[in-house]
Short mmCIF file of C-alpha atoms in Angstrom, two decimals:
data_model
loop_
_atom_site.label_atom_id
_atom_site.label_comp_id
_atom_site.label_asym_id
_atom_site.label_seq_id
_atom_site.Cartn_x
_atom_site.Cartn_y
_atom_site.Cartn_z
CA UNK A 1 -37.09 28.91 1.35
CA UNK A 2 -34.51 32.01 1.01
CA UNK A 3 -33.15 32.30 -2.27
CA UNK A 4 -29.91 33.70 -3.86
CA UNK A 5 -30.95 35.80 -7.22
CA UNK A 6 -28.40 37.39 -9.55
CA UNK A 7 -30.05 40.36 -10.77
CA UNK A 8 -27.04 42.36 -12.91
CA UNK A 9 -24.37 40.06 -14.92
CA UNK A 10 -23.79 37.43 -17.13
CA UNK A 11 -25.89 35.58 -15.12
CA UNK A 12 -28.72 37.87 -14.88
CA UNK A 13 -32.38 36.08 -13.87
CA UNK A 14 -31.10 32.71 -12.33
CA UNK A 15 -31.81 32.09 -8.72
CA UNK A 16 -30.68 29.43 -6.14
CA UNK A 17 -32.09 28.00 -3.36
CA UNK A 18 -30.37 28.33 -0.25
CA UNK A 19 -29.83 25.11 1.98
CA UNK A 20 -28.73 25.12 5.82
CA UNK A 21 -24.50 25.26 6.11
CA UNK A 22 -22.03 26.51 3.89
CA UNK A 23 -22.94 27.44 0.11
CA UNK A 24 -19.80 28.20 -1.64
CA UNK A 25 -19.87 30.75 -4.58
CA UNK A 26 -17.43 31.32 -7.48
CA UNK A 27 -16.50 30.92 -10.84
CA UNK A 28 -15.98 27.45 -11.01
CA UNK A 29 -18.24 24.36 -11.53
CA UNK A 30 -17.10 23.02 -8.34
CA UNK A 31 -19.06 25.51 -6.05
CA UNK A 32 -22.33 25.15 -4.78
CA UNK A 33 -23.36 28.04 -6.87
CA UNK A 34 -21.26 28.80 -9.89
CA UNK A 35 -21.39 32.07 -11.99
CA UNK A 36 -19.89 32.41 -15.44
CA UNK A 37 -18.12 35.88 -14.62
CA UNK A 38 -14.73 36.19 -15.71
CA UNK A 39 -14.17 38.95 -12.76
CA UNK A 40 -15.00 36.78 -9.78
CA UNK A 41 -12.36 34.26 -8.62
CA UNK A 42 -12.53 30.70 -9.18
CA UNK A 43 -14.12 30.54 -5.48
CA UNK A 44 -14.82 33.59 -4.35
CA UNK A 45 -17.45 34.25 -1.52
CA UNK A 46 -18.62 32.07 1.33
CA UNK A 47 -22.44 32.09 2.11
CA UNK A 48 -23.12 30.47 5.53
CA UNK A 49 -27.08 30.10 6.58
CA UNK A 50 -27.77 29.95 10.02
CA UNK A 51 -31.66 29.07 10.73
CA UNK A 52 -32.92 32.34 9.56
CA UNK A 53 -29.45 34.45 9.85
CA UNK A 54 -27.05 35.08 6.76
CA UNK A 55 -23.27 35.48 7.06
CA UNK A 56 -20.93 35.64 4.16
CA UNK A 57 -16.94 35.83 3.73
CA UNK A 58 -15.23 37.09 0.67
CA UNK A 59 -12.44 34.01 0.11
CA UNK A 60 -9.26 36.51 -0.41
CA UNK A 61 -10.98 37.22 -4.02
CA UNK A 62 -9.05 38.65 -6.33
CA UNK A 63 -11.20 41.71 -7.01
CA UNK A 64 -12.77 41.60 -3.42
CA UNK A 65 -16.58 41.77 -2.36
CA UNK A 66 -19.11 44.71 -1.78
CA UNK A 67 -22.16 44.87 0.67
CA UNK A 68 -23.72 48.01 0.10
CA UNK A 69 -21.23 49.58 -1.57
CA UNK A 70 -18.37 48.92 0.80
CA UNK A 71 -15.73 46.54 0.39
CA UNK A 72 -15.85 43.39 3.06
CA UNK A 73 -12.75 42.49 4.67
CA UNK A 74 -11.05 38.84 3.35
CA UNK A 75 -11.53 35.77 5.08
CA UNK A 76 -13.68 37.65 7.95
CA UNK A 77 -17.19 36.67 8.41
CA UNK A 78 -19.86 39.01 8.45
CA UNK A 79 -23.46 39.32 8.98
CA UNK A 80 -26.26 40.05 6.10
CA UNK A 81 -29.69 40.83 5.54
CA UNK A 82 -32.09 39.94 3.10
CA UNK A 83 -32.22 42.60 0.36
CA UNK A 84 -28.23 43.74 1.01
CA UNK A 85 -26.94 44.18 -2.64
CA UNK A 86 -23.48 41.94 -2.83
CA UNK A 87 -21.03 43.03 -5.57
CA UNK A 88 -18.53 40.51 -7.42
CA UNK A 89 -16.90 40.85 -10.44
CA UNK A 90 -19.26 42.13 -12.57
CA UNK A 91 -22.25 40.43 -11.26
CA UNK A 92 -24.69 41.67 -9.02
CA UNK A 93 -26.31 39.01 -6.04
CA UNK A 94 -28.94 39.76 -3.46
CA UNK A 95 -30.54 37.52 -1.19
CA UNK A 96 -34.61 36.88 -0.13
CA UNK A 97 -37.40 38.18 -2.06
CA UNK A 98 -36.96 42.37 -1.11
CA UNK A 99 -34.15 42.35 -3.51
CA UNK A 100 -35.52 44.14 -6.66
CA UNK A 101 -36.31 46.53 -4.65
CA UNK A 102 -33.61 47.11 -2.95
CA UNK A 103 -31.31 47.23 -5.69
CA UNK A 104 -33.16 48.44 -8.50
CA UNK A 105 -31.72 52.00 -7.95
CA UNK A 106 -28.48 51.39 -8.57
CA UNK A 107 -28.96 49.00 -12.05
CA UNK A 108 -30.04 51.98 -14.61
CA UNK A 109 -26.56 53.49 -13.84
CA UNK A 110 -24.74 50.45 -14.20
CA UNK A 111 -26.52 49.87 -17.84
CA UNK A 112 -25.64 53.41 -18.28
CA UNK A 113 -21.95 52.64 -17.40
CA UNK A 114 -22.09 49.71 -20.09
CA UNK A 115 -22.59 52.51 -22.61
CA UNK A 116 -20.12 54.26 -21.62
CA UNK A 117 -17.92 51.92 -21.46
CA UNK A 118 -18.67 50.79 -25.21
CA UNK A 119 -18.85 54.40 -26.08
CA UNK A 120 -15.34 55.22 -24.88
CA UNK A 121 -13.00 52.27 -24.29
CA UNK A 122 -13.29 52.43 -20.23
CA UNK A 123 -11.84 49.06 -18.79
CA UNK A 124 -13.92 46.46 -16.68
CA UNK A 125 -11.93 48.28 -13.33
CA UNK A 126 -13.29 51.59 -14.04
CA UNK A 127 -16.98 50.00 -14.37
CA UNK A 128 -16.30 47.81 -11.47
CA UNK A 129 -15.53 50.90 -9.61
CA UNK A 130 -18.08 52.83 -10.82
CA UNK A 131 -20.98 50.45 -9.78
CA UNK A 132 -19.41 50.46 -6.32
CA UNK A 133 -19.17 54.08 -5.81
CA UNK A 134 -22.62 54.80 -6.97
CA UNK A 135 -24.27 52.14 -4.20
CA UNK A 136 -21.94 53.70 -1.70
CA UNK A 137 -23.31 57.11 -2.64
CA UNK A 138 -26.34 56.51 -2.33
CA UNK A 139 -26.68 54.42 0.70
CA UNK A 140 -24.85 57.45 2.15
CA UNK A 141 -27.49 59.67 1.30
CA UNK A 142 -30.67 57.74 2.19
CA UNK A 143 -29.07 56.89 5.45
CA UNK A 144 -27.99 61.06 5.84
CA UNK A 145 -31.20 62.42 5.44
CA UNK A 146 -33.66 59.47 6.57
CA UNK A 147 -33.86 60.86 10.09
CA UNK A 148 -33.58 64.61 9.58
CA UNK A 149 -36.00 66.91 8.77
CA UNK A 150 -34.22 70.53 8.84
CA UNK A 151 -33.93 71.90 5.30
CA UNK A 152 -30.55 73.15 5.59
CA UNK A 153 -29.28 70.22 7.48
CA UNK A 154 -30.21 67.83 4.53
CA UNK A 155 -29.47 69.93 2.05
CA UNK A 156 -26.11 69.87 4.00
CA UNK A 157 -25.59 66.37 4.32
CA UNK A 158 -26.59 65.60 0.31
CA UNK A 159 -23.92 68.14 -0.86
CA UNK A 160 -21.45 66.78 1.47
CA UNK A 161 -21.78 62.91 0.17
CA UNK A 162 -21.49 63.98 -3.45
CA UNK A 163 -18.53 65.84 -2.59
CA UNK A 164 -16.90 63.25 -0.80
CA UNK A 165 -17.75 60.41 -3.03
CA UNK A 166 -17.82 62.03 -6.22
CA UNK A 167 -13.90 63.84 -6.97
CA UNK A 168 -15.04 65.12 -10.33
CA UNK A 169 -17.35 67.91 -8.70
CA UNK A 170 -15.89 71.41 -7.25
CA UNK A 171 -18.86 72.75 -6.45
CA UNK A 172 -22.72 71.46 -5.68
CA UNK A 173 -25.69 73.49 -4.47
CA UNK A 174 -29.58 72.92 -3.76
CA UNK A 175 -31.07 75.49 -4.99
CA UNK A 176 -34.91 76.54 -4.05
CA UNK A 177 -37.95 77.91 -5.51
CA UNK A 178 -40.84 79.76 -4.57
CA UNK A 179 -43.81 77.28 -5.77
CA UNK A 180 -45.91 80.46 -7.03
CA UNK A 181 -43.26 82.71 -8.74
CA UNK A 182 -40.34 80.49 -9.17
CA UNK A 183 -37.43 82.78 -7.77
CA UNK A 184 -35.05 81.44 -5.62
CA UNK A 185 -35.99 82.01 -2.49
CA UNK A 186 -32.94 79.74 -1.15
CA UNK A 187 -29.43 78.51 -2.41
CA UNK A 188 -27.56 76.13 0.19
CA UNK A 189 -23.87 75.81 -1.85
CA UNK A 190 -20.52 73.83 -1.40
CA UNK A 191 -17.28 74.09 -2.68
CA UNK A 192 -14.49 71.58 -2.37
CA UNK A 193 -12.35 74.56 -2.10
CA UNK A 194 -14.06 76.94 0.18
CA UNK A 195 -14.04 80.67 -0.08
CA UNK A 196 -16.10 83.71 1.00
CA UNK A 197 -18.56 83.81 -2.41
CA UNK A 198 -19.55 79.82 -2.83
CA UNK A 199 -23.17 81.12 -2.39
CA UNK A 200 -23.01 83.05 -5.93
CA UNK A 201 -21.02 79.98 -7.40
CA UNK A 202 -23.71 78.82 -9.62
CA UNK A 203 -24.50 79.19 -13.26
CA UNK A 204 -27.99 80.73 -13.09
CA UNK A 205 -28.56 80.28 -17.09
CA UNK A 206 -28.36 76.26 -16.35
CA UNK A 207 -30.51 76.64 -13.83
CA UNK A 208 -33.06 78.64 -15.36
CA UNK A 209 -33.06 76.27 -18.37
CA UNK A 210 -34.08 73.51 -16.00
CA UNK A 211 -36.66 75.05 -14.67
CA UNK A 212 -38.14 76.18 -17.99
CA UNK A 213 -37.43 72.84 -20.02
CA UNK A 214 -38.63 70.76 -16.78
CA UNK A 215 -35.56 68.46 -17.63
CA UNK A 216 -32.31 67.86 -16.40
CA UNK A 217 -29.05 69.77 -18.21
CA UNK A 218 -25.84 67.87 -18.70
CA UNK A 219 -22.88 69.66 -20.41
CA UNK A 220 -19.38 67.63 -19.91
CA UNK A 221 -17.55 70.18 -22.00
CA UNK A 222 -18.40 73.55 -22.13
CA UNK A 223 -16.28 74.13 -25.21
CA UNK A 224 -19.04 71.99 -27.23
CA UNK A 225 -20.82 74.45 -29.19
CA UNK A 226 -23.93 73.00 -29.69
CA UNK A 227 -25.69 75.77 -27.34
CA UNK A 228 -23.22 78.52 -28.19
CA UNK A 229 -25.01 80.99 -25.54
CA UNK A 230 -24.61 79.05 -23.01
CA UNK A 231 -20.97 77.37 -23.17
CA UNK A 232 -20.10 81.45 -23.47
CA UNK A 233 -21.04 81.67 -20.14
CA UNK A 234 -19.78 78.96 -18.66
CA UNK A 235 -16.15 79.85 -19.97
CA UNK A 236 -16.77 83.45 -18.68
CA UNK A 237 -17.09 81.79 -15.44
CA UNK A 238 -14.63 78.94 -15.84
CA UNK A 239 -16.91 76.36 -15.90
CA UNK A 240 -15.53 73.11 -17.55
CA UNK A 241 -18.63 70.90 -16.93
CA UNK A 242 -22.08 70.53 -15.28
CA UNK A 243 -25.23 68.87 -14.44
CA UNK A 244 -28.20 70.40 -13.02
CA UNK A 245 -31.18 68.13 -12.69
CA UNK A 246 -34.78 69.03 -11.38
CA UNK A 247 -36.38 68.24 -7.38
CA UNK A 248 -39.58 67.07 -8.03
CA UNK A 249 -42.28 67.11 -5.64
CA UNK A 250 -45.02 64.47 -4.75
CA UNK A 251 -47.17 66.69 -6.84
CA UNK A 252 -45.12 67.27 -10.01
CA UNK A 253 -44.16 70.43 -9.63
CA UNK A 254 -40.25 71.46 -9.73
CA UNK A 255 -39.14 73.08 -6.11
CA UNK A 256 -35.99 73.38 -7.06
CA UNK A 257 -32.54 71.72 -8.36
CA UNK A 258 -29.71 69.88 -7.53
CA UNK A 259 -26.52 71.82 -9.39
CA UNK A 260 -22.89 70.59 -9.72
CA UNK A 261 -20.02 71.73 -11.61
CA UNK A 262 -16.14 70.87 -12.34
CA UNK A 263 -13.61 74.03 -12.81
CA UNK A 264 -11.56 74.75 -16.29
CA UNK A 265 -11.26 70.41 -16.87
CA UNK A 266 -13.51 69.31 -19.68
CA UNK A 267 -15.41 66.22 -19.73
CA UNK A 268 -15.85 66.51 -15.77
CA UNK A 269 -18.68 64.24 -15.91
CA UNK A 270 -20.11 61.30 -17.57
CA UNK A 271 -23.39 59.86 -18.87
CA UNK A 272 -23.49 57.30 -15.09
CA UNK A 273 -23.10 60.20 -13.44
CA UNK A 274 -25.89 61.86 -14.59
CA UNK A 275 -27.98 58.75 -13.91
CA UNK A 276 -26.73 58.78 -10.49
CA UNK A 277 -27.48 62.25 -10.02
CA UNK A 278 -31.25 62.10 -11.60
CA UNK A 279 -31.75 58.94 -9.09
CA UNK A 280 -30.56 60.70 -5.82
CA UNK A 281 -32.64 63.96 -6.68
CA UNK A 282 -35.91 61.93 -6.30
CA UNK A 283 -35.09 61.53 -2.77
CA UNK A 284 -33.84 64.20 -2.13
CA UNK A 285 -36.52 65.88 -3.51
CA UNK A 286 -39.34 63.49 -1.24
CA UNK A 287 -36.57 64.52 1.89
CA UNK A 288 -36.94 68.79 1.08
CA UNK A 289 -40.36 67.97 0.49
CA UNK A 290 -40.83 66.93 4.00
CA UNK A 291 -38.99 69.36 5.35
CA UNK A 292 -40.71 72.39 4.21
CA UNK A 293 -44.28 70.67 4.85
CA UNK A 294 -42.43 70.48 8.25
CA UNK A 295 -41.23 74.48 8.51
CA UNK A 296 -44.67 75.31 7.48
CA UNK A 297 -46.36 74.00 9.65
CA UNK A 298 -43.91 75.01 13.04
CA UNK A 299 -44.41 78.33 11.32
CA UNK A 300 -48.18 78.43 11.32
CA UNK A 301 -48.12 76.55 14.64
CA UNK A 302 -46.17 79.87 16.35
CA UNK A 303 -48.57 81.99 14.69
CA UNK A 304 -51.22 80.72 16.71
CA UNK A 305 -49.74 81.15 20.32
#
């Protein structure tokens, strides 16, 4: 039999069987399924099984309902799958057994927005928020790049989502490397404000540190002196934050980065965004990987004709 799982929340690690009919979920003890989560609504989702077929409506919640990352309509029924990760409050539900893996990349930057939260006073709505951005973002990305296999195109379509979904960045690039001598040997860039030189709009000393360290680089003021080499250049080029983090390959080896950076404001980017950033890089990184297995071997193939 199907089950119902809570896997982020107050509730974290309980699971419920779910019946034929309607299966009513929500804060209080009178639903069929309660969860102690002061952010969902006294009865606030509607879980209908159908034979094998799922359908849920969000019951004009107060703080609404997610399914992969997007926000449900009230009091309009839709269709699920097993494995879909369902947002209320501050919980996290999933239904059938492909749940953990499902949803396990999105729960290491939700613990990291907890910190963050602790560390600086955020509110439950910015965390709430946070948690549904970063499952929108990256269920846009898997489902950009899971049918292409052009380099640029992918590259493209990453930069594009982070853009969109992220308002903190300016500017994002994938940056390449040649696997013997590790120069670039190709920079695909975007800027949120678009202008003739985004291709040079890079700091190369972050990116050269993450390719020598073999680690990612996160600096959300550039005023912070604790590398005072470095924040000099990134005020030289008014650069108020960054992240670069490393593209690794199936076989360890760094073929490049993905680089974003905020303008003059300070403290551009936070510790979850980071997290996000490190997750989305390893497919990113399997996606490029593909790609240029791909290019080489069209390019060997016209050699031969």
């Amino acid at each position: 039999m199907t089950k119902l799982y809570i896997i982020e929340g107050s509730d974290k690690g309980r699971s419920f069987e779910l019946r034929q009919g309607a299966i009513y979920v929500g804060r209080s003890p009178h639903n069929t399924i309660q969860i102690k989560d002061s952010a969902i609504s006294r009865r606030h989702l509607k879980i209908r099984k159908k034979e094998d077929r799922f359908f849920i409506k969000d019951l004009r919640s107060k703080n609404g309902s997610y399914v992969n990352g997007i926000q449900i309509e009230s009091d309009t029924e839709i269709e699920i799958s097993e494995g879909d990760p369902i947002v209320i409050g501050m919980s996290v539900i999933c239904l059938g057994r492909g749940c953990l893996e499902n949803v396990m990349p999105f729960l290491d930057s939700i613990e990291i927005s907890r910190e963050v939260k602790k560390d600086h006073g955020f509110q439950d709505q910015d965390r709430r928020m946070t948690v549904h951005k970063n499952m929108e973002l990256i269920y846009k990305v898997s489902d950009a790049i899971k049918e292409s296999i052009d380099l640029h195109e992918i590259s493209e379509k990453i930069l594009v989502c982070l853009l969109d979904l992220l308002k903190r960045i300016d500017r994002g690039a994938i940056i390449l490397f040649d696997s013997e001598s590790r120069e670039i040997s190709e920079v695909i860039s975007r800027s949120r404000e678009p202008s003739e030189d985004t291709a040079t709009k890079f700091s190369l000393p972050v990116v050269e540190q993450v390719i020598q360290d073999e680690r990612a680089v996160f600096i959300s003021d550039s005023n912070d002196k604790k590398d005072p080499e470095l924040s000099a250049t990134l005020q030289l080029s008014n650069i108020g934050s960054v992240m670069c983090v490393p593209l690794v390959s199936s076989r360890s080896r760094i073929i490049g980065v993905i680089y974003v950076d905020s303008d003059i404001r300070p403290y551009g980017f936070r510790m979850g965004d980071l997290a996000l950033l490190t997750d989305l890089s390893k497919r990113a990184a399997m996606a490029i990987e593909n790609a240029l297995l791909f290019a080489s071997l069209e390019k060997k193939g016209s050699r031969l004709k």
